[in-house]
Short mmCIF file of N, CA and C in Angstrom, two decimals:
data_model
loop_
_atom_site.label_atom_id
_atom_site.label_comp_id
_atom_site.label_asym_id
_atom_site.label_seq_id
_atom_site.Cartn_x
_atom_site.Cartn_y
_atom_site.Cartn_z
N MET A 1 -14.00 -28.93 0.24
CA MET A 1 -15.34 -29.13 0.75
C MET A 1 -15.90 -30.42 0.15
N GLN A 2 -16.32 -31.30 0.97
CA GLN A 2 -16.81 -32.59 0.54
C GLN A 2 -18.13 -32.45 -0.21
N GLY A 3 -18.25 -33.12 -1.35
CA GLY A 3 -19.47 -33.11 -2.13
C GLY A 3 -19.62 -31.93 -3.07
N LEU A 4 -18.66 -31.04 -3.09
CA LEU A 4 -18.71 -29.87 -3.96
C LEU A 4 -17.77 -30.11 -5.14
N SER A 5 -18.29 -29.98 -6.34
CA SER A 5 -17.47 -30.22 -7.52
C SER A 5 -16.46 -29.09 -7.71
N PRO A 6 -15.35 -29.37 -8.36
CA PRO A 6 -14.36 -28.31 -8.64
C PRO A 6 -14.96 -27.14 -9.43
N GLU A 7 -15.92 -27.43 -10.28
CA GLU A 7 -16.56 -26.38 -11.07
C GLU A 7 -17.40 -25.44 -10.21
N ASP A 8 -17.95 -25.97 -9.12
CA ASP A 8 -18.81 -25.17 -8.23
C ASP A 8 -18.02 -24.45 -7.13
N MET A 9 -16.77 -24.83 -6.93
CA MET A 9 -15.98 -24.26 -5.84
C MET A 9 -15.83 -22.73 -5.94
N PRO A 10 -15.50 -22.16 -7.12
CA PRO A 10 -15.35 -20.70 -7.17
C PRO A 10 -16.61 -19.94 -6.75
N SER A 11 -17.76 -20.40 -7.17
CA SER A 11 -19.02 -19.75 -6.78
C SER A 11 -19.26 -19.88 -5.28
N PHE A 12 -18.94 -21.05 -4.75
CA PHE A 12 -19.11 -21.28 -3.31
C PHE A 12 -18.20 -20.33 -2.51
N VAL A 13 -16.96 -20.21 -2.94
CA VAL A 13 -16.01 -19.34 -2.24
C VAL A 13 -16.49 -17.89 -2.29
N ASN A 14 -16.88 -17.42 -3.48
CA ASN A 14 -17.37 -16.05 -3.60
C ASN A 14 -18.61 -15.82 -2.75
N ASP A 15 -19.53 -16.76 -2.78
CA ASP A 15 -20.74 -16.63 -1.98
C ASP A 15 -20.40 -16.54 -0.49
N SER A 16 -19.47 -17.36 -0.06
CA SER A 16 -19.05 -17.34 1.36
C SER A 16 -18.42 -16.00 1.74
N ILE A 17 -17.59 -15.47 0.86
CA ILE A 17 -16.96 -14.18 1.13
C ILE A 17 -18.00 -13.07 1.21
N VAL A 18 -18.89 -13.03 0.25
CA VAL A 18 -19.92 -11.98 0.22
C VAL A 18 -20.83 -12.08 1.44
N ARG A 19 -21.18 -13.28 1.84
CA ARG A 19 -22.01 -13.45 3.04
C ARG A 19 -21.28 -12.96 4.29
N CYS A 20 -20.00 -13.26 4.38
CA CYS A 20 -19.22 -12.77 5.54
C CYS A 20 -19.16 -11.25 5.55
N LEU A 21 -18.92 -10.66 4.39
CA LEU A 21 -18.86 -9.20 4.31
C LEU A 21 -20.20 -8.56 4.62
N ALA A 22 -21.28 -9.21 4.24
CA ALA A 22 -22.61 -8.66 4.46
C ALA A 22 -22.93 -8.54 5.95
N GLY A 23 -22.29 -9.35 6.76
CA GLY A 23 -22.54 -9.31 8.20
C GLY A 23 -21.72 -8.27 8.94
N LEU A 24 -20.96 -7.47 8.21
CA LEU A 24 -20.11 -6.46 8.83
C LEU A 24 -20.62 -5.05 8.53
N THR A 25 -20.41 -4.17 9.47
CA THR A 25 -20.71 -2.77 9.19
C THR A 25 -19.62 -2.24 8.26
N GLU A 26 -19.87 -1.09 7.66
CA GLU A 26 -18.88 -0.51 6.76
C GLU A 26 -17.55 -0.28 7.46
N ALA A 27 -17.60 0.16 8.71
CA ALA A 27 -16.38 0.41 9.47
C ALA A 27 -15.61 -0.88 9.76
N GLU A 28 -16.30 -2.01 9.84
CA GLU A 28 -15.66 -3.29 10.14
C GLU A 28 -15.12 -3.99 8.90
N ARG A 29 -15.60 -3.60 7.74
CA ARG A 29 -15.23 -4.30 6.52
C ARG A 29 -13.76 -4.10 6.17
N PRO A 30 -13.13 -5.14 5.66
CA PRO A 30 -11.72 -4.97 5.24
C PRO A 30 -11.63 -4.08 4.00
N ARG A 31 -10.51 -3.46 3.84
CA ARG A 31 -10.26 -2.65 2.64
C ARG A 31 -9.57 -3.49 1.56
N PHE A 32 -8.99 -4.59 2.02
CA PHE A 32 -8.19 -5.44 1.14
C PHE A 32 -8.58 -6.89 1.35
N LEU A 33 -8.71 -7.62 0.25
CA LEU A 33 -9.06 -9.03 0.30
C LEU A 33 -8.07 -9.80 -0.56
N LYS A 34 -7.38 -10.76 0.03
CA LYS A 34 -6.47 -11.58 -0.77
C LYS A 34 -7.08 -12.97 -0.91
N ILE A 35 -7.11 -13.43 -2.15
CA ILE A 35 -7.76 -14.70 -2.45
C ILE A 35 -6.93 -15.51 -3.44
N ALA A 36 -7.22 -16.79 -3.47
CA ALA A 36 -6.65 -17.64 -4.52
C ALA A 36 -7.38 -17.32 -5.82
N TYR A 37 -6.68 -17.42 -6.92
CA TYR A 37 -7.30 -17.17 -8.23
C TYR A 37 -8.15 -18.39 -8.59
N ASN A 38 -9.44 -18.18 -8.73
CA ASN A 38 -10.37 -19.27 -9.04
C ASN A 38 -10.95 -19.15 -10.44
N GLY A 39 -10.28 -18.44 -11.31
CA GLY A 39 -10.72 -18.31 -12.69
C GLY A 39 -11.28 -16.93 -12.96
N PRO A 40 -11.41 -16.62 -14.25
CA PRO A 40 -11.81 -15.27 -14.66
C PRO A 40 -13.20 -14.86 -14.18
N LYS A 41 -14.16 -15.74 -14.31
CA LYS A 41 -15.54 -15.39 -13.92
C LYS A 41 -15.62 -15.09 -12.42
N ALA A 42 -15.00 -15.93 -11.62
CA ALA A 42 -15.05 -15.75 -10.17
C ALA A 42 -14.34 -14.47 -9.74
N LEU A 43 -13.18 -14.18 -10.34
CA LEU A 43 -12.45 -12.96 -9.97
C LEU A 43 -13.21 -11.72 -10.40
N ASP A 44 -13.73 -11.72 -11.61
CA ASP A 44 -14.49 -10.58 -12.10
C ASP A 44 -15.71 -10.32 -11.21
N GLU A 45 -16.39 -11.39 -10.83
CA GLU A 45 -17.57 -11.26 -9.97
C GLU A 45 -17.20 -10.64 -8.62
N LEU A 46 -16.13 -11.11 -8.02
CA LEU A 46 -15.72 -10.61 -6.72
C LEU A 46 -15.17 -9.18 -6.80
N ALA A 47 -14.37 -8.91 -7.82
CA ALA A 47 -13.80 -7.57 -7.98
C ALA A 47 -14.87 -6.53 -8.28
N SER A 48 -15.97 -6.93 -8.90
CA SER A 48 -17.07 -6.01 -9.24
C SER A 48 -18.03 -5.82 -8.07
N PHE A 49 -17.98 -6.68 -7.09
CA PHE A 49 -18.93 -6.65 -5.99
C PHE A 49 -18.92 -5.32 -5.25
N ASP A 50 -17.74 -4.84 -4.91
CA ASP A 50 -17.62 -3.59 -4.16
C ASP A 50 -16.35 -2.87 -4.64
N PRO A 51 -16.52 -1.81 -5.42
CA PRO A 51 -15.35 -1.12 -5.98
C PRO A 51 -14.39 -0.56 -4.92
N SER A 52 -14.86 -0.37 -3.69
CA SER A 52 -13.96 0.15 -2.65
C SER A 52 -13.08 -0.94 -2.06
N LEU A 53 -13.40 -2.20 -2.34
CA LEU A 53 -12.64 -3.33 -1.84
C LEU A 53 -11.50 -3.65 -2.81
N VAL A 54 -10.28 -3.63 -2.34
CA VAL A 54 -9.13 -3.96 -3.17
C VAL A 54 -8.96 -5.48 -3.14
N VAL A 55 -9.13 -6.10 -4.30
CA VAL A 55 -9.00 -7.55 -4.40
C VAL A 55 -7.61 -7.89 -4.93
N GLY A 56 -6.93 -8.77 -4.21
CA GLY A 56 -5.61 -9.23 -4.63
C GLY A 56 -5.57 -10.74 -4.74
N VAL A 57 -4.74 -11.23 -5.65
CA VAL A 57 -4.61 -12.67 -5.82
C VAL A 57 -3.31 -13.16 -5.21
N LEU A 58 -3.37 -14.36 -4.68
CA LEU A 58 -2.20 -15.04 -4.15
C LEU A 58 -1.47 -15.73 -5.29
N GLY A 59 -0.17 -15.88 -5.17
CA GLY A 59 0.63 -16.48 -6.23
C GLY A 59 0.46 -17.97 -6.40
N GLY A 60 0.02 -18.66 -5.36
CA GLY A 60 -0.18 -20.11 -5.46
C GLY A 60 1.13 -20.87 -5.46
N GLY A 61 1.09 -22.06 -6.03
CA GLY A 61 2.26 -22.94 -6.06
C GLY A 61 3.31 -22.47 -7.05
N ALA A 62 4.42 -23.17 -7.09
CA ALA A 62 5.53 -22.77 -7.95
C ALA A 62 5.11 -22.76 -9.42
N GLY A 63 4.53 -23.83 -9.93
CA GLY A 63 4.06 -23.89 -11.31
C GLY A 63 5.16 -23.59 -12.32
N THR A 64 4.73 -23.37 -13.56
CA THR A 64 5.67 -23.01 -14.62
C THR A 64 5.82 -21.49 -14.67
N THR A 65 6.80 -21.04 -15.41
CA THR A 65 6.97 -19.60 -15.59
C THR A 65 5.77 -19.03 -16.32
N ARG A 66 5.22 -19.78 -17.26
CA ARG A 66 4.01 -19.33 -17.96
C ARG A 66 2.85 -19.19 -16.98
N ASP A 67 2.70 -20.11 -16.04
CA ASP A 67 1.66 -19.99 -15.02
C ASP A 67 1.81 -18.67 -14.26
N CYS A 68 3.03 -18.34 -13.90
CA CYS A 68 3.30 -17.10 -13.17
C CYS A 68 2.84 -15.89 -13.98
N PHE A 69 3.30 -15.80 -15.21
CA PHE A 69 2.97 -14.63 -16.05
C PHE A 69 1.49 -14.63 -16.43
N GLU A 70 0.92 -15.79 -16.65
CA GLU A 70 -0.50 -15.89 -17.00
C GLU A 70 -1.36 -15.43 -15.82
N LEU A 71 -0.96 -15.79 -14.61
CA LEU A 71 -1.71 -15.36 -13.43
C LEU A 71 -1.70 -13.84 -13.31
N ILE A 72 -0.55 -13.23 -13.51
CA ILE A 72 -0.47 -11.76 -13.46
C ILE A 72 -1.38 -11.16 -14.53
N TYR A 73 -1.30 -11.69 -15.74
CA TYR A 73 -2.09 -11.18 -16.86
C TYR A 73 -3.59 -11.29 -16.58
N GLN A 74 -4.03 -12.48 -16.18
CA GLN A 74 -5.46 -12.68 -15.95
C GLN A 74 -5.96 -11.94 -14.72
N ALA A 75 -5.15 -11.88 -13.69
CA ALA A 75 -5.56 -11.16 -12.49
C ALA A 75 -5.84 -9.70 -12.82
N GLU A 76 -4.94 -9.07 -13.55
CA GLU A 76 -5.13 -7.67 -13.93
C GLU A 76 -6.34 -7.53 -14.86
N LYS A 77 -6.46 -8.42 -15.81
CA LYS A 77 -7.55 -8.36 -16.80
C LYS A 77 -8.93 -8.48 -16.14
N TYR A 78 -9.04 -9.30 -15.10
CA TYR A 78 -10.34 -9.58 -14.50
C TYR A 78 -10.60 -8.86 -13.18
N GLY A 79 -9.78 -7.85 -12.88
CA GLY A 79 -10.14 -6.95 -11.79
C GLY A 79 -9.30 -6.93 -10.54
N ALA A 80 -8.31 -7.82 -10.42
CA ALA A 80 -7.45 -7.75 -9.24
C ALA A 80 -6.60 -6.49 -9.32
N ARG A 81 -6.34 -5.91 -8.18
CA ARG A 81 -5.52 -4.70 -8.15
C ARG A 81 -4.19 -4.92 -7.48
N VAL A 82 -3.99 -6.13 -6.95
CA VAL A 82 -2.75 -6.48 -6.26
C VAL A 82 -2.46 -7.96 -6.54
N ALA A 83 -1.18 -8.30 -6.59
CA ALA A 83 -0.77 -9.69 -6.70
C ALA A 83 0.29 -9.93 -5.62
N LEU A 84 0.09 -10.97 -4.85
CA LEU A 84 1.00 -11.29 -3.74
C LEU A 84 1.72 -12.59 -4.05
N PHE A 85 2.96 -12.48 -4.43
CA PHE A 85 3.73 -13.65 -4.85
C PHE A 85 4.87 -13.91 -3.88
N GLY A 86 5.11 -15.16 -3.60
CA GLY A 86 6.21 -15.57 -2.75
C GLY A 86 7.03 -16.63 -3.47
N ARG A 87 6.48 -17.86 -3.49
CA ARG A 87 7.22 -18.98 -4.08
C ARG A 87 7.58 -18.76 -5.53
N LYS A 88 6.68 -18.18 -6.32
CA LYS A 88 6.97 -18.00 -7.74
C LYS A 88 8.21 -17.11 -7.94
N ILE A 89 8.43 -16.20 -7.03
CA ILE A 89 9.62 -15.34 -7.10
C ILE A 89 10.80 -16.03 -6.41
N ASN A 90 10.57 -16.49 -5.19
CA ASN A 90 11.64 -17.09 -4.39
C ASN A 90 12.26 -18.31 -5.06
N LEU A 91 11.45 -19.11 -5.75
CA LEU A 91 11.96 -20.33 -6.37
C LEU A 91 12.38 -20.15 -7.83
N ALA A 92 12.26 -18.94 -8.35
CA ALA A 92 12.66 -18.68 -9.73
C ALA A 92 14.17 -18.78 -9.87
N GLU A 93 14.61 -19.12 -11.06
CA GLU A 93 16.04 -19.19 -11.34
C GLU A 93 16.70 -17.81 -11.15
N SER A 94 15.97 -16.77 -11.53
CA SER A 94 16.47 -15.40 -11.42
C SER A 94 15.34 -14.52 -10.89
N PRO A 95 15.22 -14.40 -9.57
CA PRO A 95 14.12 -13.63 -8.98
C PRO A 95 13.98 -12.20 -9.51
N LEU A 96 15.08 -11.50 -9.70
CA LEU A 96 14.98 -10.12 -10.21
C LEU A 96 14.43 -10.08 -11.63
N ASP A 97 14.87 -11.02 -12.46
CA ASP A 97 14.37 -11.05 -13.83
C ASP A 97 12.90 -11.42 -13.88
N ILE A 98 12.49 -12.38 -13.06
CA ILE A 98 11.07 -12.77 -13.11
C ILE A 98 10.18 -11.63 -12.66
N VAL A 99 10.61 -10.87 -11.66
CA VAL A 99 9.82 -9.72 -11.21
C VAL A 99 9.75 -8.66 -12.30
N ARG A 100 10.86 -8.45 -12.99
CA ARG A 100 10.87 -7.47 -14.09
C ARG A 100 9.86 -7.86 -15.17
N PHE A 101 9.83 -9.15 -15.52
CA PHE A 101 8.88 -9.60 -16.55
C PHE A 101 7.44 -9.62 -16.03
N MET A 102 7.27 -9.88 -14.75
CA MET A 102 5.92 -9.80 -14.17
C MET A 102 5.38 -8.39 -14.34
N ARG A 103 6.22 -7.39 -14.09
CA ARG A 103 5.81 -5.99 -14.23
C ARG A 103 5.47 -5.68 -15.68
N LEU A 104 6.28 -6.17 -16.61
CA LEU A 104 6.02 -5.93 -18.04
C LEU A 104 4.69 -6.56 -18.47
N VAL A 105 4.40 -7.74 -17.97
CA VAL A 105 3.13 -8.40 -18.28
C VAL A 105 1.97 -7.59 -17.68
N ALA A 106 2.11 -7.19 -16.42
CA ALA A 106 1.05 -6.43 -15.76
C ALA A 106 0.79 -5.11 -16.48
N ASP A 107 1.83 -4.51 -17.03
CA ASP A 107 1.68 -3.24 -17.75
C ASP A 107 1.18 -3.42 -19.18
N GLY A 108 1.08 -4.68 -19.62
CA GLY A 108 0.62 -4.94 -20.99
C GLY A 108 1.69 -4.74 -22.04
N ALA A 109 2.94 -4.63 -21.62
CA ALA A 109 4.04 -4.42 -22.57
C ALA A 109 4.41 -5.70 -23.32
N VAL A 110 4.20 -6.84 -22.69
CA VAL A 110 4.46 -8.14 -23.33
C VAL A 110 3.36 -9.11 -22.92
N SER A 111 3.14 -10.11 -23.74
CA SER A 111 2.18 -11.17 -23.41
C SER A 111 2.85 -12.17 -22.48
N PRO A 112 2.07 -12.99 -21.80
CA PRO A 112 2.69 -14.02 -20.95
C PRO A 112 3.65 -14.93 -21.73
N GLN A 113 3.26 -15.33 -22.93
CA GLN A 113 4.12 -16.21 -23.73
C GLN A 113 5.41 -15.50 -24.14
N GLU A 114 5.30 -14.24 -24.54
CA GLU A 114 6.51 -13.48 -24.91
C GLU A 114 7.43 -13.33 -23.70
N ALA A 115 6.84 -13.13 -22.53
CA ALA A 115 7.64 -12.97 -21.31
C ALA A 115 8.41 -14.24 -20.98
N VAL A 116 7.79 -15.41 -21.19
CA VAL A 116 8.48 -16.68 -20.92
C VAL A 116 9.71 -16.80 -21.83
N LYS A 117 9.51 -16.52 -23.10
CA LYS A 117 10.63 -16.62 -24.04
C LYS A 117 11.73 -15.64 -23.68
N ALA A 118 11.37 -14.40 -23.39
CA ALA A 118 12.37 -13.38 -23.04
C ALA A 118 13.09 -13.75 -21.74
N TYR A 119 12.35 -14.29 -20.78
CA TYR A 119 12.95 -14.72 -19.51
C TYR A 119 13.99 -15.81 -19.78
N HIS A 120 13.64 -16.79 -20.62
CA HIS A 120 14.58 -17.85 -20.95
C HIS A 120 15.79 -17.30 -21.70
N ASP A 121 15.58 -16.32 -22.57
CA ASP A 121 16.70 -15.68 -23.27
C ASP A 121 17.64 -15.03 -22.25
N ASP A 122 17.08 -14.34 -21.26
CA ASP A 122 17.90 -13.70 -20.23
C ASP A 122 18.65 -14.73 -19.39
N LEU A 123 17.99 -15.84 -19.08
CA LEU A 123 18.67 -16.91 -18.33
C LEU A 123 19.87 -17.44 -19.13
N ARG A 124 19.65 -17.66 -20.42
CA ARG A 124 20.72 -18.18 -21.27
C ARG A 124 21.90 -17.19 -21.31
N ARG A 125 21.58 -15.90 -21.47
CA ARG A 125 22.64 -14.88 -21.51
C ARG A 125 23.41 -14.81 -20.18
N ALA A 126 22.73 -15.08 -19.08
CA ALA A 126 23.38 -15.04 -17.76
C ALA A 126 24.01 -16.39 -17.40
N ASP A 127 23.94 -17.34 -18.33
CA ASP A 127 24.47 -18.68 -18.11
C ASP A 127 23.83 -19.37 -16.89
N ILE A 128 22.50 -19.19 -16.77
CA ILE A 128 21.73 -19.82 -15.71
C ILE A 128 20.90 -20.94 -16.34
N THR A 129 21.00 -22.13 -15.80
CA THR A 129 20.25 -23.27 -16.32
C THR A 129 18.81 -23.19 -15.83
N PRO A 130 17.85 -23.16 -16.76
CA PRO A 130 16.44 -23.11 -16.34
C PRO A 130 16.00 -24.44 -15.72
N LEU A 131 15.00 -24.36 -14.86
CA LEU A 131 14.45 -25.56 -14.23
C LEU A 131 13.77 -26.46 -15.26
N ARG A 132 13.16 -25.85 -16.28
CA ARG A 132 12.46 -26.57 -17.33
C ARG A 132 12.91 -26.01 -18.68
N ASP A 133 12.83 -26.83 -19.72
CA ASP A 133 13.13 -26.29 -21.04
C ASP A 133 12.01 -25.33 -21.46
N LEU A 134 12.25 -24.54 -22.48
CA LEU A 134 11.31 -23.50 -22.90
C LEU A 134 9.93 -24.07 -23.22
N ALA A 135 9.87 -25.20 -23.91
CA ALA A 135 8.57 -25.78 -24.28
C ALA A 135 7.76 -26.15 -23.03
N ALA A 136 8.40 -26.81 -22.09
CA ALA A 136 7.68 -27.20 -20.86
C ALA A 136 7.32 -25.98 -20.03
N ASP A 137 8.20 -24.99 -19.96
CA ASP A 137 7.97 -23.81 -19.15
C ASP A 137 6.94 -22.87 -19.76
N SER A 138 6.61 -23.08 -21.03
CA SER A 138 5.63 -22.26 -21.74
C SER A 138 4.20 -22.78 -21.57
N GLN A 139 4.06 -23.91 -20.88
CA GLN A 139 2.74 -24.53 -20.70
C GLN A 139 1.99 -23.91 -19.53
N VAL A 140 0.68 -23.76 -19.72
CA VAL A 140 -0.21 -23.37 -18.61
C VAL A 140 -0.63 -24.67 -17.95
N THR A 141 -0.27 -24.85 -16.68
CA THR A 141 -0.54 -26.13 -16.01
C THR A 141 -1.63 -26.03 -14.95
N GLU A 142 -1.98 -24.81 -14.53
CA GLU A 142 -2.98 -24.66 -13.48
C GLU A 142 -4.37 -24.53 -14.10
N ALA A 143 -5.31 -25.34 -13.61
CA ALA A 143 -6.66 -25.44 -14.19
C ALA A 143 -7.36 -24.08 -14.24
N ALA A 144 -7.28 -23.30 -13.19
CA ALA A 144 -7.99 -22.01 -13.15
C ALA A 144 -7.48 -21.07 -14.25
N LEU A 145 -6.20 -21.18 -14.59
CA LEU A 145 -5.63 -20.32 -15.62
C LEU A 145 -6.03 -20.76 -17.02
N ARG A 146 -6.39 -22.01 -17.18
CA ARG A 146 -6.82 -22.51 -18.50
C ARG A 146 -8.19 -21.96 -18.89
N GLN A 147 -8.92 -21.43 -17.93
CA GLN A 147 -10.26 -20.89 -18.20
C GLN A 147 -10.20 -19.52 -18.87
N GLY A 148 -9.09 -18.82 -18.71
CA GLY A 148 -8.98 -17.44 -19.19
C GLY A 148 -8.35 -17.36 -20.52
#
């Protein structure tokens, strides 16, 4: 949106969603809403708006493995009830392993950083070359995730 600062975008998006929902009858309202993750405050605000609305986050771009696990962690922490991932799984070195660690992060069994290290350990044991070294893959590179 032209003239809107990146800091104001999450509030604008939430306001637009709420206004659209306000124009619908209860029977017309969606039960599920999938959105891009715009940071903790924006997700918490939207997830708290209507407890009957299931809010889910989109996986976004490929990013680092830490971005993937951090998104799962923050989405769950700030009220999302679903995560819809495509590229982050499809482009992973080991899709089954990344999904396993995503589940562990979502369940609170490991932190995002611990999951990155364990994922790299599994890649090494399977003789799979990671796309990035552990230090680079442990970085949070997406701006919205740096807020949480």
